[in-house]
Coordinates of C-alpha atoms and ligand atoms in Angstrom, one line a residue:
M1 CA 12.5 -2.4 26.4
K2 CA 11.9 -5.4 24.1
T3 CA 9.8 -5.0 20.9
V4 CA 8.5 -7.7 18.6
I5 CA 8.0 -6.6 15.0
V6 CA 5.0 -8.2 13.2
V7 CA 4.2 -7.8 9.5
N8 CA 0.5 -8.6 8.8
G9 CA -1.2 -8.8 5.3
G10 CA 0.3 -7.5 2.1
D11 CA 3.9 -6.3 2.2
A12 CA 4.9 -2.9 0.9
P13 CA 8.1 -1.2 -0.2
G14 CA 9.6 0.7 2.7
I15 CA 8.9 -2.0 5.3
N16 CA 12.5 -3.2 5.2
A17 CA 13.8 0.4 5.6
A18 CA 11.5 0.8 8.6
I19 CA 12.6 -2.4 10.3
A20 CA 16.2 -1.4 9.8
A21 CA 15.6 2.1 11.2
Y22 CA 13.7 0.9 14.3
T23 CA 16.2 -1.9 15.0
G24 CA 19.1 0.4 14.7
L25 CA 17.6 3.1 16.9
A26 CA 16.6 0.5 19.6
G27 CA 20.1 -1.1 19.4
Q28 CA 21.8 2.3 20.0
N29 CA 19.7 2.8 23.1
G30 CA 20.2 -0.7 24.6
D31 CA 16.7 -1.9 23.7
R32 CA 16.0 -5.3 22.1
V33 CA 14.1 -6.0 19.0
I34 CA 13.0 -9.4 17.6
G35 CA 10.8 -10.4 14.7
A36 CA 7.9 -12.7 14.2
Q37 CA 8.2 -14.8 11.0
G38 CA 4.8 -15.3 9.4
G39 CA 2.8 -12.5 11.0
F40 CA 0.6 -13.2 14.0
A41 CA 0.3 -16.9 13.2
G42 CA 4.1 -17.0 13.5
L43 CA 4.1 -15.1 16.8
L44 CA 1.5 -17.4 18.3
S45 CA 3.5 -20.5 17.3
G46 CA 6.8 -19.1 18.6
Q47 CA 8.3 -18.4 15.2
L48 CA 10.6 -15.7 16.6
T49 CA 13.8 -14.5 15.1
E50 CA 16.7 -12.2 16.0
I51 CA 16.8 -9.4 13.5
D52 CA 20.0 -9.5 11.4
Q53 CA 20.6 -5.7 11.3
A54 CA 23.2 -5.9 8.5
A55 CA 21.0 -8.1 6.3
V56 CA 18.0 -5.9 6.8
G57 CA 20.1 -2.8 6.2
L58 CA 21.2 -4.2 2.9
L59 CA 17.6 -4.8 1.9
S60 CA 16.4 -1.2 2.9
G61 CA 15.8 -0.2 -0.7
R62 CA 14.1 -3.5 -1.7
G63 CA 10.4 -4.2 -1.8
G64 CA 8.9 -7.1 0.1
S65 CA 9.7 -7.7 3.8
W66 CA 12.6 -9.4 5.4
L67 CA 10.2 -10.6 8.0
R68 CA 7.6 -12.9 6.3
S69 CA 4.0 -11.8 6.5
S70 CA 0.7 -13.7 6.6
R71 CA -2.9 -13.2 5.8
A72 CA -4.0 -16.0 8.1
P73 CA -6.8 -14.8 10.5
A74 CA -4.8 -16.0 13.5
L75 CA -6.3 -13.4 15.8
A76 CA -9.9 -14.3 15.0
R77 CA -9.8 -17.5 17.2
P78 CA -11.6 -17.0 20.6
D79 CA -8.4 -17.8 22.6
A80 CA -6.1 -15.6 20.5
G81 CA -5.9 -12.8 23.1
E82 CA -4.8 -15.2 25.8
G83 CA -2.4 -17.0 23.5
L84 CA -0.8 -13.7 22.4
S85 CA -0.5 -12.4 26.0
R86 CA 1.2 -15.7 27.0
A87 CA 3.6 -15.6 24.0
L88 CA 4.6 -12.0 24.9
T89 CA 5.0 -12.7 28.6
E90 CA 7.1 -15.9 28.0
E91 CA 9.5 -14.0 25.8
K92 CA 9.5 -10.9 28.1
I93 CA 8.2 -8.7 25.2
D94 CA 7.0 -5.3 26.2
N95 CA 5.3 -4.1 23.0
L96 CA 4.7 -4.6 19.3
L97 CA 5.7 -2.7 16.2
L98 CA 3.1 -3.7 13.6
F99 CA 3.0 -3.2 9.8
G100 CA -0.2 -3.6 7.9
G101 CA -2.8 -2.1 5.6
D102 CA -6.5 -1.4 5.7
G103 CA -7.6 -4.7 7.2
T104 CA -4.9 -4.7 9.8
I105 CA -5.5 -1.2 11.0
K106 CA -9.3 -1.7 11.1
F107 CA -9.6 -5.2 12.6
V108 CA -6.3 -6.2 14.2
L109 CA -5.3 -3.0 16.0
P110 CA -8.6 -2.7 17.9
R111 CA -8.2 -6.3 19.1
L112 CA -4.7 -5.7 20.4
Q113 CA -6.1 -2.6 22.2
T114 CA -8.9 -4.6 23.8
W115 CA -6.5 -7.2 25.0
G116 CA -4.4 -4.3 26.6
L117 CA -1.3 -4.9 24.5
S118 CA 1.1 -2.1 23.8
C119 CA 1.4 -1.6 20.1
I120 CA 2.2 1.0 17.5
A121 CA 1.1 0.3 14.0
L122 CA 2.7 1.7 10.8
P123 CA 0.2 1.9 8.0
A124 CA 2.0 0.1 5.1
T125 CA 0.2 -0.7 1.8
I126 CA 0.7 0.5 -1.8
D127 CA -3.1 1.1 -1.9
N128 CA -3.0 4.2 0.3
D129 CA -6.5 3.3 1.5
V130 CA -6.1 3.4 5.3
P131 CA -8.7 5.7 7.0
G132 CA -7.3 8.5 9.2
T133 CA -4.0 8.9 7.3
D134 CA -3.3 10.6 4.1
Y135 CA -0.3 8.4 3.4
T136 CA 0.7 4.8 3.7
L137 CA 4.2 3.4 3.3
G138 CA 4.8 1.9 -0.1
H139 CA 2.4 4.0 -2.1
D140 CA 5.0 6.3 -3.6
S141 CA 7.2 3.4 -4.7
A142 CA 4.2 1.7 -6.4
C143 CA 3.5 4.9 -8.3
N144 CA 7.2 5.2 -9.3
Y145 CA 7.1 1.7 -10.6
A146 CA 4.0 2.4 -12.7
W147 CA 5.5 5.7 -14.0
Q148 CA 8.6 3.9 -15.3
T149 CA 6.4 1.2 -17.0
I150 CA 4.2 3.9 -18.6
E151 CA 7.2 5.7 -20.0
G152 CA 8.1 2.6 -21.8
I153 CA 4.5 2.2 -23.1
R154 CA 4.5 5.8 -24.3
A155 CA 7.7 5.3 -26.2
T156 CA 6.3 2.4 -28.3
A157 CA 2.8 4.0 -28.5
N158 CA 4.3 7.0 -30.0
A159 CA 6.5 5.1 -32.4
L160 CA 3.8 2.9 -33.8
P161 CA 0.5 4.9 -33.7
G162 CA -3.0 3.5 -33.8
R163 CA -3.3 1.7 -30.6
I164 CA -5.1 2.1 -27.2
F165 CA -3.1 1.1 -24.1
L166 CA -4.7 -0.1 -20.9
V167 CA -2.6 -0.2 -17.8
E168 CA -4.1 -2.0 -14.9
T169 CA -2.8 -1.2 -11.4
L170 CA -3.2 -3.1 -8.1
G171 CA -5.2 -1.3 -5.4
G172 CA -7.7 -3.9 -4.2
D173 CA -11.2 -2.4 -4.1
S174 CA -10.0 1.2 -3.9
G175 CA -8.8 3.6 -6.6
Y176 CA -6.3 5.9 -4.8
L177 CA -3.3 4.2 -6.4
A178 CA -4.7 4.2 -9.9
L179 CA -5.8 7.9 -9.7
A180 CA -2.4 9.0 -8.3
I181 CA -0.7 7.3 -11.3
A182 CA -3.1 8.4 -13.9
Y183 CA -3.1 12.0 -12.8
A184 CA 0.7 12.3 -12.6
C185 CA 1.3 10.4 -15.8
G186 CA -1.1 12.4 -17.9
A187 CA -3.4 9.5 -18.7
D188 CA -6.2 10.1 -21.2
A189 CA -8.8 8.4 -19.0
V190 CA -8.9 6.6 -15.6
L191 CA -11.4 4.1 -14.2
L192 CA -11.8 3.7 -10.4
P193 CA -14.1 1.4 -8.4
E194 CA -15.6 4.4 -6.6
Y195 CA -17.0 6.1 -9.7
D196 CA -19.2 4.7 -12.4
F197 CA -18.5 5.2 -16.1
G198 CA -20.3 4.5 -19.4
M199 CA -18.8 2.4 -22.1
D200 CA -20.0 4.7 -24.8
W201 CA -18.3 7.7 -23.2
L202 CA -15.1 5.7 -22.7
A203 CA -15.0 4.4 -26.3
R204 CA -15.6 7.9 -27.7
R205 CA -13.0 9.5 -25.5
L206 CA -10.3 7.0 -26.4
K207 CA -11.2 7.1 -30.1
I208 CA -11.0 10.9 -30.3
T209 CA -7.6 10.8 -28.4
V210 CA -6.1 8.3 -30.9
A211 CA -7.3 10.5 -33.8
R212 CA -5.8 13.6 -32.3
R213 CA -2.5 12.2 -30.8
G214 CA -1.9 8.8 -32.4
Y215 CA -2.5 6.7 -29.2
A216 CA -4.5 6.7 -26.0
L217 CA -3.6 5.7 -22.5
L218 CA -6.2 4.4 -20.1
V219 CA -5.3 3.6 -16.5
L220 CA -7.7 1.4 -14.5
S221 CA -7.7 0.0 -11.0
E222 CA -8.0 -3.8 -10.7
G223 CA -11.2 -3.3 -8.6
V224 CA -13.2 -1.7 -11.5
T225 CA -14.1 -4.6 -13.9
A226 CA -12.4 -7.5 -15.6
A227 CA -9.7 -5.9 -17.8
E228 CA -10.4 -8.6 -20.3
R229 CA -13.9 -7.3 -20.8
L230 CA -12.5 -3.9 -21.8
T231 CA -9.8 -5.4 -24.1
D232 CA -12.6 -7.3 -25.8
E233 CA -15.2 -4.5 -26.0
I234 CA -13.2 -1.4 -26.8
P235 CA -11.9 -2.7 -30.1
K236 CA -15.4 -3.6 -31.1
M237 CA -16.7 -0.1 -30.3
T238 CA -13.8 1.9 -31.7
G239 CA -12.2 -0.3 -34.4
I240 CA -8.9 0.3 -32.7
R241 CA -6.4 -2.3 -31.4
V242 CA -6.1 -2.5 -27.6
R243 CA -3.0 -3.6 -25.7
L244 CA -3.2 -4.4 -22.0
T245 CA -0.4 -4.2 -19.4
R246 CA -1.0 -5.5 -15.9
L247 CA 1.4 -4.2 -13.3
G248 CA 0.4 -7.0 -11.0
H249 CA 2.5 -8.0 -8.0
A250 CA 5.7 -6.7 -9.5
Q251 CA 4.3 -3.3 -8.6
R252 CA 3.8 -4.3 -5.0
G253 CA 7.3 -5.7 -4.8
A254 CA 8.9 -2.6 -6.4
A255 CA 12.0 -0.9 -5.1
A256 CA 11.4 1.5 -2.3
S257 CA 11.5 5.1 -3.4
H258 CA 13.5 7.9 -1.7
I259 CA 10.2 9.2 -0.2
D260 CA 9.2 5.8 1.2
R261 CA 12.7 5.3 2.7
Q262 CA 12.5 8.7 4.3
R263 CA 9.0 8.1 5.6
A264 CA 10.0 4.7 6.9
V265 CA 12.7 6.3 9.0
D266 CA 10.5 9.1 10.2
M267 CA 7.7 6.7 11.1
S268 CA 10.0 4.4 12.9
R269 CA 11.5 7.2 15.0
I270 CA 8.0 8.3 16.0
A271 CA 6.9 4.8 16.9
Y272 CA 10.1 4.1 18.9
D273 CA 9.7 7.4 20.9
A274 CA 6.0 6.6 21.6
L275 CA 6.7 3.1 22.8
K276 CA 9.6 4.2 24.8
R277 CA 7.3 6.6 26.8
G278 CA 5.3 3.6 28.0
P279 CA 2.5 1.3 27.1
R280 CA 0.2 2.6 24.5
A281 CA -1.8 1.6 21.4
G282 CA -2.0 3.7 18.3
I283 CA -1.1 4.2 14.7
V284 CA 1.4 6.6 13.1
V285 CA -0.7 8.8 10.8
S286 CA 0.1 11.5 8.3
R287 CA -2.1 14.6 8.4
D288 CA -1.4 17.2 5.8
G289 CA 2.1 15.8 5.5
A290 CA 2.9 15.9 9.3
L291 CA 3.4 12.5 11.0
M292 CA 2.0 11.9 14.5
V293 CA 0.7 9.1 16.7
Q294 CA -3.1 8.8 16.8
E295 CA -3.8 6.9 20.0
G296 CA -6.9 4.8 20.7
E297 CA -9.3 3.4 18.2
A298 CA -8.4 3.6 14.6
S299 CA -10.7 5.9 12.7
D300 CA -13.9 4.1 11.6
A301 CA -15.1 7.1 9.6
G302 CA -13.8 5.5 6.4
K303 CA -11.6 7.3 3.9
P304 CA -13.1 9.9 1.6
A305 CA -13.4 8.7 -2.0
P306 CA -10.4 9.5 -4.3
D307 CA -10.2 13.2 -5.2
Y308 CA -13.0 13.9 -7.6
Q309 CA -11.4 17.0 -9.1
Q310 CA -8.4 15.0 -10.2
Y311 CA -10.6 12.2 -11.5
A312 CA -12.6 14.7 -13.5
F313 CA -9.5 16.4 -14.8
V314 CA -8.0 13.2 -16.2
N315 CA -11.3 12.2 -17.8
G316 CA -12.1 15.6 -19.2
L317 CA -15.4 15.8 -17.3
Ligands
F6P1 O1 -1.7 -5.2 -0.2 C1 -2.6 -4.7 -1.0 C2 -2.7 -5.5 -2.3 O2 -1.4 -5.5 -3.0 C3 -3.8 -5.0 -3.2 O3 -3.4 -3.9 -4.0 C4 -4.1 -6.3 -4.0 O4 -5.4 -6.3 -4.5 C5 -3.9 -7.3 -3.0 O5 -3.0 -6.8 -2.0 C6 -3.3 -8.6 -3.5 O6 -3.3 -9.5 -2.5 P1 -2.5 -10.9 -2.6 O7 -1.0 -10.6 -2.6 O8 -3.0 -11.7 -1.5 O9 -2.8 -11.5 -4.0

């Protein structure tokens, strides 16, 4: 069996660990694995590379991806299916191991299925917003990164009272990441794209918290509103100084947590076993903590909004 690994869209911590695990497993069983540099655009233009197992192994705990990714819509071209089939046939490639987030699972995987290509996708994005799975690789690492930063903010917040701290997380247009962080870190308020909020309510809540505890911590997802608007308006409404920390892309490139490394190995084993059984197309999903292959079309039901009970708890609603 010969597999090509393709990373599409945003990278995520844990991808390197998964590449290392899949390649190691295949190697032990006499199977071959190569990688596409630069996602599907790279695969279509023959940018293929042998996977240096030792190098990938050393990067297992690092964020990013040893195989470069791409957001280029290479598969949207009308002749993409033919081109891809030709590229795979020429290189005698039997199947693909694909890493990607929401867009990849929703739009790319169905195309590969239509073209009859054998592929297993591993959902990988810090956003944890892929429908049909309750976990995506990289999410835990991004939460851990935020947690460490927030500990530092709390230290200075406590030492020099009288300030409101805003921490903006990545997450695209979804709030799963921000809510997971806010809930576990004991934030005083959280703002998510999925739920509306009122400025009067927010200003009051932050002001009361500063009066009671000395400082207030607000976590917001990048998809909510321009953070600059809040850093401008909250001081006007509360009379309290506001300091903003943007976790930004350092959060996405964070070190892989133990949980993500473990999931990376579990997911890779499941994907390898599935591809070894013969051609198929599916995604490795987590359902109530159990990993399994969901074959056929990716779920188009969408993902339920972030847990309202947790959102209400953080915000004291
Ligand atoms: O991969 C998901 C994500 O990190 C989102 O959280 C974020 O909004 C987006 O990608 C950033 O994309 P880019 O790296 O293209 O700026």
